[in-house]
PDB file of C-alpha atoms in Angstrom:
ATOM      1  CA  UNK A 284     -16.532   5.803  39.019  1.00 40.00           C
ATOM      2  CA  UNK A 285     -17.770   8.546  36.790  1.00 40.00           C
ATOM      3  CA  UNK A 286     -14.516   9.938  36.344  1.00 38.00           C
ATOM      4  CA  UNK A 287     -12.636   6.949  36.103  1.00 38.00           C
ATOM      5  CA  UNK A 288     -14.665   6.283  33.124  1.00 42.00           C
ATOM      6  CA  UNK A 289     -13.812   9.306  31.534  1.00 44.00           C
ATOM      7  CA  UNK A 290     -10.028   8.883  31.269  1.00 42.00           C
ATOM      8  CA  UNK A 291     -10.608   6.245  28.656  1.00 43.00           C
ATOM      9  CA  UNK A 292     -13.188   7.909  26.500  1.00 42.00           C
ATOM     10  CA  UNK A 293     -10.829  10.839  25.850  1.00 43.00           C
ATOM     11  CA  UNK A 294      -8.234   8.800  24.103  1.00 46.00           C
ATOM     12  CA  UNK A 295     -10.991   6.653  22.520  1.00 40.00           C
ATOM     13  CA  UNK A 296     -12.107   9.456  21.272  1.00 45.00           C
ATOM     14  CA  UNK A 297      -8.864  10.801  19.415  1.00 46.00           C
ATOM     15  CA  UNK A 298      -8.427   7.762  18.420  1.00 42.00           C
ATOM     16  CA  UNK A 299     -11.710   7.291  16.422  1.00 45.00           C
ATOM     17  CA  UNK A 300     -10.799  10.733  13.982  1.00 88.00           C
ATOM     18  CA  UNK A 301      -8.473   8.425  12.149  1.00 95.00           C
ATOM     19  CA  UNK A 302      -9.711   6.570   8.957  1.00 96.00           C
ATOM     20  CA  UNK A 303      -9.934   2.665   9.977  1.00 97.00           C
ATOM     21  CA  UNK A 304      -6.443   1.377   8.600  1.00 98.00           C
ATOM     22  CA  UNK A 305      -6.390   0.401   4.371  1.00 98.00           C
ATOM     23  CA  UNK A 306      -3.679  -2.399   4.654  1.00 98.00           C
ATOM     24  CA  UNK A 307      -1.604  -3.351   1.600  1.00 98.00           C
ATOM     25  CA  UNK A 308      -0.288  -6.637   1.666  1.00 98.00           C
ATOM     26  CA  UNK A 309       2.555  -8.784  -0.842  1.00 97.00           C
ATOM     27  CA  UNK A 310       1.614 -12.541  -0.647  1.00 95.00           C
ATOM     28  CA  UNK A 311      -0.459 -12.224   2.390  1.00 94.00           C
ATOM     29  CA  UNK A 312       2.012 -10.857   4.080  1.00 95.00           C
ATOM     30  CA  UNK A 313       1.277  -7.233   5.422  1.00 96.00           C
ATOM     31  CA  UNK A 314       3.789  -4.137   4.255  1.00 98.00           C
ATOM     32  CA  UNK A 315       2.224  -1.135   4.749  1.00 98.00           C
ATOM     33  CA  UNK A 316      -1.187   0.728   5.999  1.00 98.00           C
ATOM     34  CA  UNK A 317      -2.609   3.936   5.672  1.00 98.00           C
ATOM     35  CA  UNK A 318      -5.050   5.978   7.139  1.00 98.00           C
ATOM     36  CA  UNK A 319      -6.288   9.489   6.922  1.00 97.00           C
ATOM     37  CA  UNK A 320      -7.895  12.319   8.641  1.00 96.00           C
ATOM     38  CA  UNK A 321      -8.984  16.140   8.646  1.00 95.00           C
ATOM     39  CA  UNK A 322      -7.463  18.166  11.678  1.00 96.00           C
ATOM     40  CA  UNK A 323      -7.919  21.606  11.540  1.00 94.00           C
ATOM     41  CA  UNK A 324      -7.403  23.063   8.319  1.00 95.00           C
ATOM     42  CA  UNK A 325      -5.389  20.157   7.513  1.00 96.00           C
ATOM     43  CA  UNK A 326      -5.431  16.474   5.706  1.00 97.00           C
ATOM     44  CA  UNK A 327      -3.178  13.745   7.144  1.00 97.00           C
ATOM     45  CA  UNK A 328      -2.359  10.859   5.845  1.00 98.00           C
ATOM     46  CA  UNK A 329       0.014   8.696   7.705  1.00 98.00           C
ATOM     47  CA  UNK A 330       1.855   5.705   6.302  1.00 98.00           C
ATOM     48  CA  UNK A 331       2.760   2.670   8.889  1.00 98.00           C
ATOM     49  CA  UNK A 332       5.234   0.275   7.461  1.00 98.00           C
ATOM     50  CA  UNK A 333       5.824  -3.144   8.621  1.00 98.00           C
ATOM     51  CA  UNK A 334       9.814  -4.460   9.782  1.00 97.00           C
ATOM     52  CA  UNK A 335      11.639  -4.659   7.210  1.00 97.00           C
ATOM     53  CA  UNK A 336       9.878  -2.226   4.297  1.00 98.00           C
ATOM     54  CA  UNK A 337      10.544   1.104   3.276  1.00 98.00           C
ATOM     55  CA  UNK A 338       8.223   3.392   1.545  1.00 98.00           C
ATOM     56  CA  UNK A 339       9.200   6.714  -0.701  1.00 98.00           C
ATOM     57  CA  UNK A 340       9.084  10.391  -0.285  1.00 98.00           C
ATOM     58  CA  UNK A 341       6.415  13.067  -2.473  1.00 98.00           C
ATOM     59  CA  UNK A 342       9.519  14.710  -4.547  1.00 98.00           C
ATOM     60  CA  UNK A 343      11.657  11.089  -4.489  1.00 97.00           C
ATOM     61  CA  UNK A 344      11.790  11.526  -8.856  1.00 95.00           C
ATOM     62  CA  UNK A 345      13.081  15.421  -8.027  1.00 96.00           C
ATOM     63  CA  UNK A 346      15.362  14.639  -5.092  1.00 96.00           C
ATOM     64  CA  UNK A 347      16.913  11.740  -7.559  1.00 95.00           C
ATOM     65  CA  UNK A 348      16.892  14.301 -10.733  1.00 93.00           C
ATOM     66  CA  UNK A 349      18.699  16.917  -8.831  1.00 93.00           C
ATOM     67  CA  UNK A 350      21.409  14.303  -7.485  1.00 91.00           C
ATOM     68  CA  UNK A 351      21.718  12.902 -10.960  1.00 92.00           C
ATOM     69  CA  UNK A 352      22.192  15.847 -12.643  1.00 88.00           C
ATOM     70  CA  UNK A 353      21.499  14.856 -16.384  1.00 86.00           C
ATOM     71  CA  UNK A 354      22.828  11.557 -15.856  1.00 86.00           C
ATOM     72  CA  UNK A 355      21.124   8.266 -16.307  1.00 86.00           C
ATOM     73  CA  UNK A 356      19.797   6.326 -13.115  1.00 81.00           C
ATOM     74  CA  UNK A 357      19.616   2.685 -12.922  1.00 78.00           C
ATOM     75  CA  UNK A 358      16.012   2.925 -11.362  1.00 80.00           C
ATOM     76  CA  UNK A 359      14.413   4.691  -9.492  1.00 84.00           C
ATOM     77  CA  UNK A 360      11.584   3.922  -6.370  1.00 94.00           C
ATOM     78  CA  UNK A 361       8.560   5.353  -7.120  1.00 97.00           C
ATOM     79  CA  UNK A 362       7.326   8.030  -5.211  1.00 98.00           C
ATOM     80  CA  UNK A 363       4.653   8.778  -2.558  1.00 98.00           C
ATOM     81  CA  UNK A 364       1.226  10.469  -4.531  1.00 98.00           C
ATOM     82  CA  UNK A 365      -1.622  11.664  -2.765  1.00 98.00           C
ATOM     83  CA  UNK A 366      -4.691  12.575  -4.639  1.00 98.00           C
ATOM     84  CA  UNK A 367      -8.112  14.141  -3.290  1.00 98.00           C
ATOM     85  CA  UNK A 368     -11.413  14.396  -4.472  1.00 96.00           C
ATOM     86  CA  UNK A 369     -15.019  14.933  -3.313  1.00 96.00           C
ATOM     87  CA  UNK A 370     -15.381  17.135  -1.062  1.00 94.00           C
ATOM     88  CA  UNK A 371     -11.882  18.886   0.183  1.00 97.00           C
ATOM     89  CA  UNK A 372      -9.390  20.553  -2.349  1.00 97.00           C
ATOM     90  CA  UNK A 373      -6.190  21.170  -1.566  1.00 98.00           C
ATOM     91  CA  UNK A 374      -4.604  24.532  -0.968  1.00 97.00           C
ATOM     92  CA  UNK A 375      -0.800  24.874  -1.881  1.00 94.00           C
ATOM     93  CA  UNK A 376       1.552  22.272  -1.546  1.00 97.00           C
ATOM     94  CA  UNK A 377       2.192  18.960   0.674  1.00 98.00           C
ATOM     95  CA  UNK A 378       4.142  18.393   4.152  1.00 98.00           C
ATOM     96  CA  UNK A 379       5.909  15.789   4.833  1.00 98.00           C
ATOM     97  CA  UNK A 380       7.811  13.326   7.212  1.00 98.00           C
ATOM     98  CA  UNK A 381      11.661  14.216   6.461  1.00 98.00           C
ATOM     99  CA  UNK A 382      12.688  11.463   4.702  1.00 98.00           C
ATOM    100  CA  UNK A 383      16.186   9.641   5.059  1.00 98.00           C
ATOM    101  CA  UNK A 384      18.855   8.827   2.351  1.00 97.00           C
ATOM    102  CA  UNK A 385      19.032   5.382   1.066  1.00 96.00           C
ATOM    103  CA  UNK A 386      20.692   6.319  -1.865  1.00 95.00           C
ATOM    104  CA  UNK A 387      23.207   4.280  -3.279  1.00 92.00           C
ATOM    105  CA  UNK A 388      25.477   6.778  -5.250  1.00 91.00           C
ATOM    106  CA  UNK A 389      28.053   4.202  -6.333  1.00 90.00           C
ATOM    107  CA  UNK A 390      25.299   2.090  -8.390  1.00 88.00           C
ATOM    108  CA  UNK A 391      23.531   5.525  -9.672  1.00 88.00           C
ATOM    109  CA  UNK A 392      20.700   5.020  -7.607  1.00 91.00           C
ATOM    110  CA  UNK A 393      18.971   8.162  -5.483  1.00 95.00           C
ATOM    111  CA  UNK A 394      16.144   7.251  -3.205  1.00 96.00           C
ATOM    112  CA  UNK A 395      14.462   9.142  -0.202  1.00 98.00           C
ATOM    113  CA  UNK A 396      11.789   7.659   1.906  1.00 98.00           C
ATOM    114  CA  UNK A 397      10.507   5.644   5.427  1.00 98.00           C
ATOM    115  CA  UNK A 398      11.104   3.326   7.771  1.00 97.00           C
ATOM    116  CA  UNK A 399       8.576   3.066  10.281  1.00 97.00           C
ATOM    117  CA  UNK A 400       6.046   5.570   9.762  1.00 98.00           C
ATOM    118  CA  UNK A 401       5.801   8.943   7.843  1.00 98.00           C
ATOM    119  CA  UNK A 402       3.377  11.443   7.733  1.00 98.00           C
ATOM    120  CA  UNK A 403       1.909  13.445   5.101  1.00 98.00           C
ATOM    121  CA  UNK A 404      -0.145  16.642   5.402  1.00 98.00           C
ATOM    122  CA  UNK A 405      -1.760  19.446   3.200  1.00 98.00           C
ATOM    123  CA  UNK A 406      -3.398  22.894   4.095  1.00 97.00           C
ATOM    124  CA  UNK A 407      -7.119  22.065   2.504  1.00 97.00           C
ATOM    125  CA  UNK A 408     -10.309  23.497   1.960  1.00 96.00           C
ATOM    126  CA  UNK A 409     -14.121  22.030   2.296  1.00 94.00           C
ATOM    127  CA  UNK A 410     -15.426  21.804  -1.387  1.00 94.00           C
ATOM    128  CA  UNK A 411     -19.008  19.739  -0.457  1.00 91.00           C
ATOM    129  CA  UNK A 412     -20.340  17.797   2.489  1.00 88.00           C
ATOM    130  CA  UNK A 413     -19.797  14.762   0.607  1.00 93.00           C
ATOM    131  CA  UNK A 414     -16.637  13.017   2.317  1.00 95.00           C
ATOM    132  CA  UNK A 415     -12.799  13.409   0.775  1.00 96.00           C
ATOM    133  CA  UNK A 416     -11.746  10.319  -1.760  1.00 97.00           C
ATOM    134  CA  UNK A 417      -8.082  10.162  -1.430  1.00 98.00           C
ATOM    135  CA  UNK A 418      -6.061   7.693  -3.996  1.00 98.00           C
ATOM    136  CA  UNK A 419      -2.825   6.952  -2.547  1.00 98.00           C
ATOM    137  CA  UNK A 420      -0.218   5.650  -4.813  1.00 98.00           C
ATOM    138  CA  UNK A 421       3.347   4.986  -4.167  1.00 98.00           C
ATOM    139  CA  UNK A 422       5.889   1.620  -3.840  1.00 98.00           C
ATOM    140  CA  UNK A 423       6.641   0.044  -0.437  1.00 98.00           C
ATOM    141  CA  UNK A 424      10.415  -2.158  -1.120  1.00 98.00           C
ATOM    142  CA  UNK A 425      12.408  -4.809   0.888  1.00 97.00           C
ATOM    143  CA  UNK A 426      16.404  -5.408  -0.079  1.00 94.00           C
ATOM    144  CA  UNK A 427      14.501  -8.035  -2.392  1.00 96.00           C
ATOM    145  CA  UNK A 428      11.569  -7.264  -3.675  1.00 97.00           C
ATOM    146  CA  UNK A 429       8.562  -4.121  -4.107  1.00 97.00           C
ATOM    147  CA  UNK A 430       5.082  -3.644  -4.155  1.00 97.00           C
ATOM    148  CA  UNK A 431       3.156  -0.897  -5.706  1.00 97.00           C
ATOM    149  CA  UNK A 432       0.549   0.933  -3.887  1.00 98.00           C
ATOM    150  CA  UNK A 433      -2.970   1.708  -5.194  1.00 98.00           C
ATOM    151  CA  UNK A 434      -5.307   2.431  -3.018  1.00 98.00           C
ATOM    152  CA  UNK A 435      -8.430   4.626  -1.810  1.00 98.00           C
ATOM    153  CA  UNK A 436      -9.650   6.097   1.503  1.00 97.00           C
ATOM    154  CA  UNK A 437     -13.113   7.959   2.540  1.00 97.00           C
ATOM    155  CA  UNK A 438     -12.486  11.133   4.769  1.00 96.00           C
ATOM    156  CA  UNK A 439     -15.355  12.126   6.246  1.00 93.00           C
ATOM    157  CA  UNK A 440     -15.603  15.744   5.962  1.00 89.00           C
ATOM    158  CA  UNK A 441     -18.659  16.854   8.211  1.00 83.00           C
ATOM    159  CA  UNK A 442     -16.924  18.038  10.949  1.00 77.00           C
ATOM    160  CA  UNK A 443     -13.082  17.679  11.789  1.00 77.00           C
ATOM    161  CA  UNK A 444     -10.577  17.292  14.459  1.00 85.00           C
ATOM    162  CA  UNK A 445      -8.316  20.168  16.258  1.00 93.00           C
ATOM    163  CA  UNK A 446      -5.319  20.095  14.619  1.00 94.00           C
ATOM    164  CA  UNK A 447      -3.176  17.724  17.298  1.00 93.00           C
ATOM    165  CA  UNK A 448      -0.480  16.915  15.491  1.00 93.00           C
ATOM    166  CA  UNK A 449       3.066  19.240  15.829  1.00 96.00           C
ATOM    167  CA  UNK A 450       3.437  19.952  12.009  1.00 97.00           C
ATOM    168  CA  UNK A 451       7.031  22.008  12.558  1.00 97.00           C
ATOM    169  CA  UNK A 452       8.954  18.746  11.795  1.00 97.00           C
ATOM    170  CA  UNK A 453       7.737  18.128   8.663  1.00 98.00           C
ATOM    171  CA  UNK A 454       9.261  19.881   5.285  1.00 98.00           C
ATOM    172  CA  UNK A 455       7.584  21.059   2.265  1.00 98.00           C
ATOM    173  CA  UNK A 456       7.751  18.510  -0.732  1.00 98.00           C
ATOM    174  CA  UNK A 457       9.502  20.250  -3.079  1.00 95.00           C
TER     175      UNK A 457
END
């Protein structure tokens, strides 16, 4: 019985490194959720989107400047920002999902981002014991209509994970 027992506490367990879930909802109807954890030397955040949303990659404004080339967009979806205070700082730059083209060249309009989930990650160092504030910002959009994203989560930062996740598919936000 002993070890039966134990097969569930191990994935319990991996399961409880995770921030609880900070949902973001347009008329009371969820969109998006994030949550947040330190794994090894490294800060994920990971972005769950609901059928039917996208969300938007860290360099979406560069990605859309580069395509654009001096010229004038229509719009443009605002992009994925990550900020971190208390007590982790973060060293270089961010990792992310690859995002997928939903641009729409023949309106002018250059946009990167999710569907599903994407995952965000950053190379960080302990700065106090007092736990990580992270302020995620960003824009989650149906065909019809967006919602901006402003929101905070609490990493703990007294002791962290292994690193478990396989960070090799990710690219570097440029």
């Amino acid at each position: 019985m002993k070890y039966f027992a134990g097969l569930f506490l191990v994935p319990l367990a991996a399961l409880a490194q995770w921030t609880e879930p900070v949902h973001v909802r347009h008329e009371l109807k969820p969109c998006i959720s994030y949550r947040a954890k330190l794994a090894g030397d490294y800060l994920l955040v990971e972005a769950t989107l609901d059928s039917g949303w996208k969300t938007f990659a860290m360099d979406n404004q560069k990605r859309a400047d580069e395509k654009l080339a001096g010229k004038k967009a229509l719009g443009i979806d605002r992009e994925t920002s990550v900020d971190v205070a208390g007590g982790l700082a973060v060293q270089g730059g961010w990792l992310q999902t690859a995002p997928n083209d939903f641009s729409k060249p023949e309106l002018r309009w250059f946009t990167w981002g999710y569907q599903d989930k994407a995952l965000f990650a950053a190379k960080v160092r302990k700065t106090a014991a007092a736990p990580a504030k992270l302020t995620v910002r960003g824009q989650a959009c149906t065909e019809s209509v967006c919602k901006n994203i402003d929101i905070e989560l609490d990493v703990p930062t007294a002791s962290k994970a292994p690193l478990d996740v396989d960070l090799k598919p990710l690219v570097a936000v440029r």
